[in-house]
PDB file of C-alpha atoms and ligand atoms in Angstrom:
ATOM      1  CA  MET A  11    -171.905 152.917  16.879  1.00  0.00           C
ATOM      2  CA  SER A  12    -175.237 154.276  15.837  1.00  0.00           C
ATOM      3  CA  GLY A  13    -174.058 157.906  14.388  1.00  0.00           C
ATOM      4  CA  GLN A  14    -176.249 157.411  11.419  1.00  0.00           C
ATOM      5  CA  GLU A  15    -178.988 159.834  11.202  1.00  0.00           C
ATOM      6  CA  LYS A  16    -182.135 158.689   9.417  1.00  0.00           C
ATOM      7  CA  GLY A  17    -185.018 160.906   8.566  1.00  0.00           C
ATOM      8  CA  PRO A  18    -188.349 159.867   9.733  1.00  0.00           C
ATOM      9  CA  VAL A  19    -189.471 156.612   8.315  1.00  0.00           C
ATOM     10  CA  ASP A  20    -193.028 155.649   7.466  1.00  0.00           C
ATOM     11  CA  VAL A  21    -193.514 152.456   9.313  1.00  0.00           C
ATOM     12  CA  ASP A  22    -195.953 149.987   7.791  1.00  0.00           C
ATOM     13  CA  PRO A  23    -197.091 147.474  10.377  1.00  0.00           C
ATOM     14  CA  TYR A  24    -197.988 144.932   7.747  1.00  0.00           C
ATOM     15  CA  ALA A  25    -194.417 145.222   6.020  1.00  0.00           C
ATOM     16  CA  PRO A  26    -192.461 142.188   6.890  1.00  0.00           C
ATOM     17  CA  ALA A  27    -189.878 142.675   9.545  1.00  0.00           C
ATOM     18  CA  GLU A  28    -186.941 144.428   8.467  1.00  0.00           C
ATOM     19  CA  PRO A  29    -183.888 142.245   8.630  1.00  0.00           C
ATOM     20  CA  GLU A  30    -181.620 143.326  11.727  1.00  0.00           C
ATOM     21  CA  ALA A  31    -178.925 145.692  10.784  1.00  0.00           C
ATOM     22  CA  THR A  32    -176.316 143.568   9.484  1.00  0.00           C
ATOM     23  CA  THR A  33    -172.997 143.352  11.070  1.00  0.00           C
ATOM     24  CA  PRO A  34    -169.940 142.458   9.024  1.00  0.00           C
ATOM     25  CA  VAL A  35    -169.044 139.010   8.678  1.00  0.00           C
ATOM     26  CA  PHE A  36    -165.685 137.782   8.605  1.00  0.00           C
ATOM     27  CA  LYS A  37    -164.405 134.293   7.340  1.00  0.00           C
ATOM     28  CA  ARG A  38    -162.672 132.222  10.138  1.00  0.00           C
ATOM     29  CA  LEU A  39    -159.257 133.519  11.380  1.00  0.00           C
ATOM     30  CA  CYS A  40    -159.561 136.694   9.445  1.00  0.00           C
ATOM     31  CA  ALA A  41    -161.478 138.761  11.991  1.00  0.00           C
ATOM     32  CA  PRO A  42    -159.913 142.061  12.848  1.00  0.00           C
ATOM     33  CA  SER A  43    -157.763 142.235  16.254  1.00  0.00           C
ATOM     34  CA  GLY A  44    -159.666 143.744  18.915  1.00  0.00           C
ATOM     35  CA  LEU A  45    -162.671 141.792  18.489  1.00  0.00           C
ATOM     36  CA  GLY A  46    -163.572 138.495  20.037  1.00  0.00           C
ATOM     37  CA  THR A  47    -165.934 135.793  20.556  1.00  0.00           C
ATOM     38  CA  LYS A  48    -167.545 135.010  23.853  1.00  0.00           C
ATOM     39  CA  ARG A  49    -165.234 132.105  24.188  1.00  0.00           C
ATOM     40  CA  GLN A  50    -162.279 134.210  23.395  1.00  0.00           C
ATOM     41  CA  LEU A  51    -163.213 136.983  25.804  1.00  0.00           C
ATOM     42  CA  ARG A  52    -163.627 134.430  28.487  1.00  0.00           C
ATOM     43  CA  ASP A  53    -160.303 132.948  27.955  1.00  0.00           C
ATOM     44  CA  MET A  54    -158.823 136.632  28.758  1.00  0.00           C
ATOM     45  CA  GLY A  55    -161.000 136.617  31.742  1.00  0.00           C
ATOM     46  CA  LEU A  56    -163.596 139.069  30.113  1.00  0.00           C
ATOM     47  CA  ARG A  57    -167.327 138.774  29.121  1.00  0.00           C
ATOM     48  CA  PRO A  58    -169.211 140.835  26.622  1.00  0.00           C
ATOM     49  CA  GLY A  59    -171.106 143.027  29.267  1.00  0.00           C
ATOM     50  CA  ASP A  60    -174.075 144.860  27.821  1.00  0.00           C
ATOM     51  CA  GLN A  61    -172.620 145.540  24.389  1.00  0.00           C
ATOM     52  CA  ASP A  62    -174.012 144.223  21.313  1.00  0.00           C
ATOM     53  CA  PRO A  63    -171.970 142.191  18.917  1.00  0.00           C
ATOM     54  CA  VAL A  64    -170.460 144.241  16.180  1.00  0.00           C
ATOM     55  CA  ALA A  65    -169.384 141.608  13.848  1.00  0.00           C
ATOM     56  CA  GLU A  66    -169.701 138.134  13.133  1.00  0.00           C
ATOM     57  CA  VAL A  67    -167.321 135.194  12.259  1.00  0.00           C
ATOM     58  CA  GLU A  68    -168.261 132.233   9.962  1.00  0.00           C
ATOM     59  CA  THR A  69    -168.070 128.959  11.669  1.00  0.00           C
ATOM     60  CA  ARG A  70    -168.620 125.396  10.684  1.00  0.00           C
ATOM     61  CA  GLY A  71    -171.885 125.233  12.307  1.00  0.00           C
ATOM     62  CA  PRO A  72    -175.279 126.656  11.125  1.00  0.00           C
ATOM     63  CA  LYS A  73    -174.709 129.909  12.974  1.00  0.00           C
ATOM     64  CA  ASN A  74    -172.029 132.689  12.855  1.00  0.00           C
ATOM     65  CA  GLY A  75    -169.998 133.434  15.934  1.00  0.00           C
ATOM     66  CA  LEU A  76    -170.838 136.816  17.477  1.00  0.00           C
ATOM     67  CA  LEU A  77    -167.890 139.189  17.988  1.00  0.00           C
ATOM     68  CA  TYR A  78    -167.491 141.691  20.556  1.00  0.00           C
ATOM     69  CA  GLU A  79    -165.455 144.583  21.000  1.00  0.00           C
ATOM     70  CA  ILE A  80    -162.594 143.396  23.607  1.00  0.00           C
ATOM     71  CA  THR A  81    -162.012 147.160  24.849  1.00  0.00           C
ATOM     72  CA  LYS A  82    -165.861 147.231  25.930  1.00  0.00           C
ATOM     73  CA  ALA A  83    -165.684 143.749  27.452  1.00  0.00           C
ATOM     74  CA  LEU A  84    -166.102 143.639  31.290  1.00  0.00           C
ATOM     75  CA  PRO A  85    -164.101 141.079  33.805  1.00  0.00           C
ATOM     76  CA  VAL A  86    -165.783 138.031  34.300  1.00  0.00           C
ATOM     77  CA  ARG A  87    -167.628 138.053  37.558  1.00  0.00           C
ATOM     78  CA  PRO A  88    -166.121 135.910  40.319  1.00  0.00           C
ATOM     79  CA  MET A  89    -167.831 132.926  40.748  1.00  0.00           C
ATOM     80  CA  THR A  90    -170.018 132.927  43.998  1.00  0.00           C
ATOM     81  CA  LEU A  91    -170.384 130.151  46.310  1.00  0.00           C
ATOM     82  CA  ALA A  92    -173.918 129.430  45.281  1.00  0.00           C
ATOM     83  CA  LYS A  93    -172.936 129.239  41.807  1.00  0.00           C
ATOM     84  CA  GLU A  94    -170.046 127.301  42.318  1.00  0.00           C
ATOM     85  CA  ALA A  95    -172.320 124.752  44.227  1.00  0.00           C
ATOM     86  CA  ALA A  96    -174.955 124.809  41.596  1.00  0.00           C
ATOM     87  CA  LEU A  97    -172.277 124.027  38.874  1.00  0.00           C
ATOM     88  CA  ASP A  98    -170.927 121.144  41.209  1.00  0.00           C
ATOM     89  CA  LYS A  99    -174.333 119.750  41.659  1.00  0.00           C
ATOM     90  CA  ALA A 100    -174.947 119.699  37.752  1.00  0.00           C
ATOM     91  CA  MET A 101    -171.412 118.155  37.190  1.00  0.00           C
ATOM     92  CA  ALA A 102    -171.984 115.650  39.941  1.00  0.00           C
ATOM     93  CA  ALA A 103    -175.353 114.427  38.238  1.00  0.00           C
ATOM     94  CA  ARG A 104    -173.163 113.789  34.841  1.00  0.00           C
ATOM     95  CA  GLN A 105    -170.327 112.006  36.540  1.00  0.00           C
ATOM     96  CA  THR A 106    -171.974 109.841  39.271  1.00  0.00           C
ATOM     97  CA  CYS A 107    -172.790 106.277  38.236  1.00  0.00           C
ATOM     98  CA  GLY A 108    -176.482 105.439  38.780  1.00  0.00           C
ATOM     99  CA  ILE A 109    -175.822 102.070  40.044  1.00  0.00           C
ATOM    100  CA  CYS A 110    -172.687 102.007  41.945  1.00  0.00           C
ATOM    101  CA  ARG A 111    -172.862 105.810  43.030  1.00  0.00           C
ATOM    102  CA  ARG A 112    -169.026 106.444  42.383  1.00  0.00           C
ATOM    103  CA  ARG A 113    -168.317 109.806  41.089  1.00  0.00           C
ATOM    104  CA  TYR A 114    -165.969 109.755  38.213  1.00  0.00           C
ATOM    105  CA  HIS A 115    -163.429 112.720  37.371  1.00  0.00           C
ATOM    106  CA  PHE A 116    -165.069 112.615  34.074  1.00  0.00           C
ATOM    107  CA  VAL A 117    -168.536 112.732  32.354  1.00  0.00           C
ATOM    108  CA  LEU A 118    -170.215 109.304  32.041  1.00  0.00           C
ATOM    109  CA  PRO A 119    -172.014 108.311  28.766  1.00  0.00           C
ATOM    110  CA  THR A 120    -175.464 109.396  29.129  1.00  0.00           C
ATOM    111  CA  SER A 121    -176.505 106.442  26.682  1.00  0.00           C
ATOM    112  CA  LEU A 122    -175.475 104.141  29.855  1.00  0.00           C
ATOM    113  CA  ASN A 123    -176.536 105.914  32.985  1.00  0.00           C
ATOM    114  CA  SER A 124    -173.733 103.772  34.595  1.00  0.00           C
ATOM    115  CA  CYS A 125    -170.395 103.402  34.568  1.00  0.00           C
ATOM    116  CA  LEU A 126    -168.312 101.052  32.518  1.00  0.00           C
ATOM    117  CA  GLU A 127    -167.800  98.727  35.142  1.00  0.00           C
ATOM    118  CA  CYS A 128    -171.281  98.347  36.134  1.00  0.00           C
ATOM    119  CA  HIS A 129    -172.296  98.238  32.369  1.00  0.00           C
ATOM    120  CA  ASP A 130    -169.983  95.411  31.135  1.00  0.00           C
ATOM    121  CA  GLY A 131    -167.447  94.835  33.838  1.00  0.00           C
ATOM    122  CA  THR A 132    -164.751  97.036  32.573  1.00  0.00           C
ATOM    123  CA  PRO A 133    -162.610  97.476  35.580  1.00  0.00           C
ATOM    124  CA  ALA A 134    -162.500 101.176  36.446  1.00  0.00           C
ATOM    125  CA  ASP A 135    -159.061 102.889  37.626  1.00  0.00           C
ATOM    126  CA  PRO A 136    -159.394 103.532  41.137  1.00  0.00           C
ATOM    127  CA  HIS A 137    -157.990 106.799  40.617  1.00  0.00           C
ATOM    128  CA  SER A 138    -160.780 108.034  38.289  1.00  0.00           C
ATOM    129  CA  TYR A 139    -163.474 108.225  40.919  1.00  0.00           C
ATOM    130  CA  ILE A 140    -164.538 109.168  44.329  1.00  0.00           C
ATOM    131  CA  ALA A 141    -166.097 106.477  46.458  1.00  0.00           C
ATOM    132  CA  PRO A 142    -169.753 106.952  47.123  1.00  0.00           C
ATOM    133  CA  PRO A 143    -170.557 108.412  50.280  1.00  0.00           C
ATOM    134  CA  ALA A 144    -171.469 105.843  53.040  1.00  0.00           C
ATOM    135  CA  ALA A 145    -175.323 105.289  52.850  1.00  0.00           C
ATOM    136  CA  ALA A 146    -177.050 107.922  54.483  1.00  0.00           C
ATOM    137  CA  HIS A 147    -178.986 106.654  57.386  1.00  0.00           C
ATOM    138  CA  GLN A 148    -182.310 108.082  56.851  1.00  0.00           C
ATOM    139  CA  LEU A 149    -184.248 106.316  59.558  1.00  0.00           C
ATOM    140  CA  ALA A 150    -186.828 108.308  61.280  1.00  0.00           C
ATOM    141  CA  ALA A 151    -185.666 109.026  64.795  1.00  0.00           C
TER     142      ALA A 151
HETATM  143 ZN1  LIG B 206    -170.962 102.224  38.503  1.00  0.00          ZN
END
């Protein structure tokens, strides 16, 4: 990557910051093979590892997608039990109705903070949720 030798550079501390070394930017679907976005790497069971992105790809969004070299990518770390538990906790919060406490198999609209059945009476498919756990007894001994 950084094979270019540059002579000593006078650094002016008051000069505006140099833009980052520019990486090539490709149009959508025109990126050379051998490069992939984080998402594409993930689909291959890989992650960028400690490599820096080598190119960018134009997206419809405000920021370009970063491209990484597939050959330098590392395998995705296996999910640990703690990670899995944290992920499940986060998902549970987004899938659980704030009123009836059913946990749905999909993410509930954040604007409601409840399921549709609680919101406007639309009956929920019984296969679309897990019944709430029996109320925990929290009486002091
Ligand atoms: Zn509900």
